[in-house]
XYZ file of N, CA, C and O in Angstrom:
492
model
N 0.842 -1.178 0.000
C 0.000 0.000 0.000
C 0.888 1.241 0.000
O 1.861 1.315 0.732
N 0.538 2.204 -0.798
C 1.294 3.440 -0.893
C 0.692 4.497 0.032
O -0.530 4.603 0.156
N 1.551 5.262 0.683
C 1.085 6.310 1.582
C 0.525 7.485 0.792
O 1.000 7.778 -0.313
N -0.458 8.192 1.329
C -0.986 9.373 0.638
C 0.081 10.454 0.554
O 0.930 10.576 1.444
N 0.048 11.240 -0.511
C 1.051 12.295 -0.669
C 0.457 13.690 -0.531
O 1.110 14.669 -0.838
N -0.785 13.784 -0.046
C -1.421 15.085 0.136
C -1.363 15.587 1.569
O -1.992 16.567 1.923
N -0.611 14.899 2.427
C -0.515 15.285 3.837
C 0.822 14.844 4.422
O 1.503 14.005 3.877
N 1.137 15.429 5.544
C 2.350 15.054 6.264
C 2.069 13.765 7.024
O 1.082 13.663 7.744
N 2.921 12.778 6.838
C 2.836 11.535 7.602
C 3.978 11.594 8.619
O 5.140 11.450 8.285
N 3.619 11.848 9.884
C 4.657 12.042 10.884
C 4.766 10.880 11.862
O 5.531 10.939 12.808
N 4.022 9.834 11.651
C 4.100 8.674 12.535
C 5.412 7.939 12.379
O 6.043 7.972 11.320
N 5.829 7.307 13.440
C 7.074 6.541 13.409
C 6.824 5.186 14.061
O 6.002 5.064 14.969
N 7.540 4.197 13.602
C 7.408 2.833 14.122
C 8.071 2.754 15.495
O 9.278 2.932 15.630
N 7.279 2.492 16.537
C 7.824 2.364 17.890
C 7.711 0.929 18.399
O 7.839 0.675 19.599
N 7.505 -0.017 17.497
C 7.351 -1.408 17.931
C 8.593 -1.908 18.662
O 8.494 -2.701 19.594
N 9.781 -1.432 18.274
C 11.003 -1.834 18.965
C 11.023 -1.378 20.417
O 11.506 -2.087 21.296
N 10.479 -0.195 20.683
C 10.374 0.292 22.062
C 9.392 -0.542 22.860
O 9.633 -0.898 24.015
N 8.260 -0.872 22.234
C 7.225 -1.631 22.930
C 7.657 -3.053 23.250
O 7.245 -3.615 24.264
N 8.483 -3.624 22.399
C 8.943 -4.995 22.620
C 10.239 -5.057 23.423
O 10.676 -6.132 23.816
N 10.864 -3.907 23.653
C 12.109 -3.867 24.412
C 13.345 -4.103 23.573
O 14.456 -4.127 24.104
N 13.195 -4.285 22.266
C 14.340 -4.502 21.377
C 15.174 -3.227 21.264
O 16.393 -3.286 21.190
N 14.501 -2.069 21.275
C 15.188 -0.779 21.179
C 14.981 0.006 22.461
O 13.967 -0.132 23.135
N 15.940 0.853 22.770
C 15.868 1.678 23.980
C 15.634 3.150 23.666
O 15.204 3.902 24.513
N 15.951 3.569 22.451
C 15.851 4.974 22.058
C 14.570 5.240 21.288
O 14.226 4.511 20.362
N 13.874 6.312 21.658
C 12.676 6.723 20.942
C 13.059 7.346 19.605
O 14.065 8.061 19.527
N 12.280 7.118 18.560
C 12.557 7.774 17.285
C 12.119 9.237 17.285
O 12.377 9.967 16.343
N 11.473 9.689 18.344
C 10.982 11.067 18.436
C 11.978 11.932 19.199
O 12.512 11.516 20.226
N 12.197 13.139 18.707
C 13.083 14.078 19.396
C 12.378 14.733 20.581
O 12.987 14.996 21.607
N 11.092 15.020 20.402
C 10.310 15.704 21.433
C 8.960 15.011 21.549
O 8.372 14.610 20.548
N 8.482 14.883 22.769
C 7.150 14.347 23.037
C 6.325 15.486 23.616
O 6.781 16.200 24.517
N 5.095 15.660 23.110
C 4.249 16.788 23.487
C 3.089 16.300 24.347
O 2.388 15.363 23.980
N 2.874 16.951 25.491
C 1.787 16.613 26.408
C 0.676 17.643 26.267
O 0.915 18.834 26.460
N -0.520 17.164 25.973
C -1.671 18.045 25.794
C -2.738 17.771 26.838
O -2.893 16.647 27.305
N -3.483 18.802 27.169
C -4.741 18.670 27.911
C -5.787 19.284 27.008
O -5.729 20.486 26.715
N -6.711 18.454 26.555
C -7.659 18.872 25.513
C -6.861 19.426 24.343
O -6.033 18.738 23.800
N -7.051 20.682 23.990
C -6.337 21.254 22.845
C -5.170 22.130 23.259
O -4.609 22.859 22.455
N -4.789 22.065 24.509
C -3.765 22.960 25.040
C -2.460 22.207 25.303
O -2.446 21.213 26.021
N -1.377 22.706 24.723
C -0.058 22.135 24.986
C 0.338 22.476 26.415
O 0.347 23.642 26.807
N 0.632 21.451 27.209
C 0.918 21.644 28.632
C 2.388 21.455 28.982
O 2.892 22.118 29.882
N 3.067 20.532 28.301
C 4.452 20.221 28.647
C 5.117 19.533 27.462
O 4.433 19.075 26.538
N 6.435 19.485 27.505
C 7.182 18.735 26.491
C 8.276 17.931 27.183
O 8.736 18.275 28.263
N 8.662 16.863 26.511
C 9.801 16.069 26.961
C 10.753 15.911 25.780
O 10.350 15.547 24.680
N 12.021 16.191 26.038
C 13.075 16.009 25.041
C 14.240 15.322 25.745
O 14.827 15.890 26.673
N 14.520 14.091 25.333
C 15.583 13.332 25.987
C 15.248 13.110 27.445
O 14.166 12.667 27.792
N 16.161 13.470 28.318
C 15.959 13.255 29.744
C 15.144 14.356 30.400
O 14.762 14.247 31.556
N 14.856 15.452 29.680
C 14.237 16.626 30.268
C 12.737 16.709 29.999
O 12.290 16.493 28.891
N 11.991 17.064 31.047
C 10.574 17.381 30.909
C 10.387 18.820 31.370
O 10.840 19.201 32.454
N 9.715 19.604 30.529
C 9.539 21.034 30.769
C 8.053 21.356 30.855
O 7.273 20.980 29.979
N 7.678 22.036 31.937
C 6.294 22.460 32.144
C 6.334 23.972 32.397
O 6.819 24.406 33.448
N 5.847 24.784 31.456
C 5.965 26.236 31.634
C 5.015 26.826 32.670
O 5.304 27.852 33.263
N 3.866 26.182 32.878
C 2.892 26.677 33.856
C 2.028 25.518 34.319
O 1.816 24.568 33.580
N 1.526 25.607 35.524
C 0.669 24.564 36.087
C -0.761 25.087 36.148
O -0.987 26.232 36.535
N -1.679 24.244 35.798
C -3.093 24.594 35.847
C -3.745 23.741 36.921
O -3.767 22.527 36.826
N -4.275 24.397 37.927
C -4.802 23.644 39.061
C -6.229 23.180 38.873
O -6.664 22.270 39.547
N -6.977 23.806 37.993
C -8.352 23.386 37.735
C -8.397 22.855 36.314
O -8.237 23.612 35.371
N -8.583 21.561 36.171
C -8.386 20.974 34.850
C -9.634 20.410 34.189
O -9.540 19.861 33.110
N -10.805 20.523 34.816
C -11.969 19.967 34.151
C -12.994 21.039 33.918
O -13.325 21.764 34.848
N -13.560 21.168 32.775
C -13.118 20.554 31.517
C -11.924 21.279 30.922
O -11.212 20.751 30.120
N -11.728 22.513 31.333
C -10.554 23.269 30.898
C -9.964 23.966 32.123
O -10.692 24.315 33.039
N -8.649 24.206 32.125
C -8.041 24.890 33.271
C -8.616 26.293 33.435
O -8.620 27.076 32.505
N -9.122 26.592 34.615
C -9.710 27.901 34.865
C -8.663 28.955 35.183
O -8.925 30.139 35.057
N -7.493 28.537 35.616
C -6.461 29.501 35.985
C -5.314 29.534 34.983
O -4.224 29.944 35.299
N -5.571 29.131 33.757
C -4.510 29.000 32.770
C -3.765 30.309 32.519
O -2.556 30.323 32.425
N -4.489 31.395 32.403
C -3.840 32.633 31.994
C -3.574 33.602 33.148
O -2.804 34.518 33.006
N -4.194 33.400 34.290
C -3.914 34.303 35.405
C -3.194 33.617 36.551
O -2.799 34.246 37.501
N -2.999 32.329 36.468
C -2.138 31.617 37.394
C -2.784 31.257 38.714
O -3.899 31.647 39.019
N -2.061 30.511 39.497
C -2.497 30.076 40.818
C -1.303 30.214 41.750
O -0.203 30.560 41.322
N -1.506 29.933 43.016
C -0.400 30.007 43.971
C 0.737 29.078 43.545
O 1.910 29.422 43.655
N 0.397 27.898 43.055
C 1.421 26.952 42.608
C 2.185 27.437 41.396
O 3.345 27.094 41.198
N 1.557 28.278 40.580
C 2.206 28.768 39.364
C 3.352 29.724 39.658
O 4.147 30.022 38.782
N 3.437 30.210 40.879
C 4.529 31.125 41.235
C 5.888 30.436 41.105
O 6.908 31.113 40.982
N 5.924 29.116 41.128
C 7.172 28.366 41.023
C 7.571 28.094 39.573
O 8.613 27.498 39.323
N 6.755 28.466 38.619
C 6.978 28.162 37.207
C 8.258 28.818 36.697
O 8.677 29.842 37.212
N 8.861 28.233 35.670
C 8.535 26.956 35.053
C 9.159 25.795 35.834
O 9.918 26.000 36.771
N 8.841 24.592 35.393
C 9.387 23.384 36.013
C 10.237 22.642 34.999
O 9.864 22.518 33.830
N 11.359 22.144 35.462
C 12.259 21.344 34.638
C 12.655 20.124 35.456
O 13.186 20.247 36.559
N 12.373 18.955 34.897
C 12.687 17.704 35.583
C 13.624 16.860 34.739
O 13.485 16.792 33.518
N 14.557 16.200 35.398
C 15.391 15.185 34.769
C 14.702 13.854 35.062
O 14.859 13.293 36.144
N 13.908 13.377 34.112
C 13.081 12.196 34.370
C 13.886 10.893 34.398
O 13.363 9.874 34.826
N 15.129 10.934 33.973
C 15.965 9.737 34.095
C 16.436 9.552 35.532
O 16.432 8.439 36.050
N 16.843 10.631 36.194
C 17.307 10.504 37.577
C 16.208 10.804 38.596
O 16.359 10.468 39.770
N 15.102 11.405 38.154
C 13.999 11.769 39.036
C 12.662 11.455 38.352
O 11.913 12.353 37.983
N 12.357 10.156 38.166
C 11.126 9.810 37.433
C 9.839 10.241 38.147
O 8.793 10.347 37.504
N 9.908 10.526 39.439
C 8.721 10.984 40.176
C 8.504 12.485 40.006
O 7.524 13.023 40.517
N 9.416 13.157 39.331
C 9.347 14.601 39.106
C 9.208 15.344 40.434
O 8.323 16.166 40.632
N 10.129 15.085 41.339
C 10.102 15.674 42.675
C 10.943 16.943 42.797
O 10.695 17.751 43.694
N 11.955 17.109 41.934
C 12.910 18.198 42.090
C 12.939 19.080 40.845
O 13.344 18.648 39.771
N 12.518 20.325 41.021
C 12.542 21.289 39.931
C 13.975 21.794 39.762
O 14.540 22.393 40.668
N 14.545 21.561 38.575
C 15.938 21.906 38.316
C 16.100 23.186 37.502
O 17.151 23.428 36.927
N 15.062 24.010 37.456
C 15.102 25.206 36.606
C 16.265 26.131 36.939
O 16.859 26.724 36.050
N 16.594 26.277 38.207
C 17.678 27.180 38.590
C 19.056 26.601 38.282
O 20.023 27.356 38.150
N 19.143 25.287 38.148
C 20.422 24.629 37.888
C 20.774 24.566 36.402
O 21.929 24.351 36.051
N 19.764 24.699 35.538
C 19.985 24.501 34.097
C 19.261 25.574 33.273
O 18.353 25.268 32.498
N 19.681 26.847 33.393
C 19.001 27.902 32.629
C 19.124 27.711 31.117
O 18.217 28.079 30.362
N 20.222 27.112 30.661
C 20.391 26.859 29.233
C 19.366 25.844 28.728
O 18.806 25.995 27.637
N 19.084 24.816 29.519
C 18.082 23.810 29.141
C 16.692 24.442 29.141
O 15.892 24.201 28.236
N 16.408 25.286 30.140
C 15.113 25.985 30.195
C 14.904 26.781 28.913
O 13.829 26.728 28.302
N 15.905 27.535 28.486
C 15.761 28.361 27.278
C 15.529 27.505 26.033
O 14.701 27.834 25.191
N 16.244 26.405 25.923
C 16.061 25.507 24.773
C 14.671 24.874 24.784
O 14.012 24.762 23.750
N 14.218 24.456 25.945
C 12.896 23.838 26.049
C 11.798 24.870 25.768
O 10.798 24.560 25.117
N 11.964 26.095 26.235
C 11.004 27.162 25.923
C 10.919 27.368 24.418
O 9.836 27.530 23.871
N 12.093 27.383 23.770
C 12.125 27.568 22.317
C 11.353 26.454 21.616
O 10.519 26.708 20.751
N 11.605 25.212 22.015
C 10.914 24.071 21.398
C 9.410 24.146 21.653
O 8.602 23.880 20.762
N 9.038 24.497 22.870
C 7.629 24.592 23.254
C 6.912 25.630 22.384
O 5.874 25.352 21.785
N 7.486 26.830 22.313
C 6.838 27.909 21.562
C 6.885 27.676 20.056
O 5.957 28.056 19.342
N 7.935 27.034 19.587
C 8.018 26.697 18.162
C 6.874 25.748 17.777
O 6.219 25.931 16.755
N 6.626 24.732 18.611
C 5.552 23.782 18.336
C 4.182 24.462 18.409
O 3.322 24.256 17.561
N 3.966 25.300 19.427
C 2.708 26.038 19.547
C 2.459 26.873 18.302
O 1.340 26.907 17.786
N 3.488 27.527 17.814
C 3.366 28.360 16.614
C 3.016 27.516 15.390
O 2.142 27.885 14.598
N 3.677 26.376 15.230
C 3.379 25.486 14.099
C 1.932 25.006 14.151
O 1.258 24.933 13.127
N 1.441 24.700 15.325
C 0.078 24.193 15.463
C -0.967 25.283 15.220
O -2.045 25.007 14.709
N -0.642 26.529 15.542
C -1.566 27.628 15.249
C -1.711 27.824 13.743
O -2.789 28.135 13.254
N -0.604 27.646 13.029
C -0.618 27.800 11.580
C -1.297 26.631 10.881
O -1.831 26.781 9.793
N -1.271 25.456 11.482
C -1.788 24.254 10.846
C -2.447 23.397 11.929
O -1.902 22.389 12.348
N -3.628 23.805 12.379
C -4.280 23.172 13.533
C -4.498 21.676 13.363
O -4.454 20.927 14.324
N -4.745 21.229 12.163
C -4.952 19.798 11.959
C -3.636 19.038 11.945
O -3.607 17.839 12.132
N -2.525 19.746 11.691
C -1.208 19.131 11.773
C -0.841 18.223 10.620
O 0.146 17.524 10.692
N -1.622 18.252 9.536
C -1.295 17.316 8.472
C -1.171 17.968 7.105
O -0.717 17.342 6.162
N -1.525 19.232 6.974
C -1.472 19.871 5.665
C -0.044 20.061 5.204
O 0.824 20.424 5.979
N 0.168 19.831 3.924
C 1.488 20.072 3.349
C 1.679 21.572 3.166
O 0.739 22.285 2.819
N 2.894 22.045 3.401
C 3.202 23.445 3.120
C 3.337 23.625 1.629
O 4.039 22.863 0.958
N 2.660 24.619 1.103
C 2.781 24.912 -0.335
C 4.041 25.743 -0.545
O 4.220 26.767 0.067
N 4.916 25.262 -1.423
C 6.169 25.988 -1.686
C 6.061 26.720 -2.981
O 5.448 26.351 -3.906
């Protein structure tokens, strides 16, 4: 079967990860969403959360004006050494924070331009 050529096909085969044959993800960044809102990203060992939303059903009520917990934002976790996400490392790795912010905002911008995420760019 031939793949369609009128859209972006961004899926990748992760069967090796699921079976344990491979250890590395084929994805550079993993995006965490709540409904239609990008909430966090993971790239390699790092997980970045720019803001916390304390009221999440059906949509976060404090998304844009924050909560007491949001005063600690952003959050940066090394999920390889801290899988429970207990220690915010934002002050220890400002360079990683800046890179993760860039990736986060770059993805948000791409999704605003192409909400369905599959249209080909016309050149």
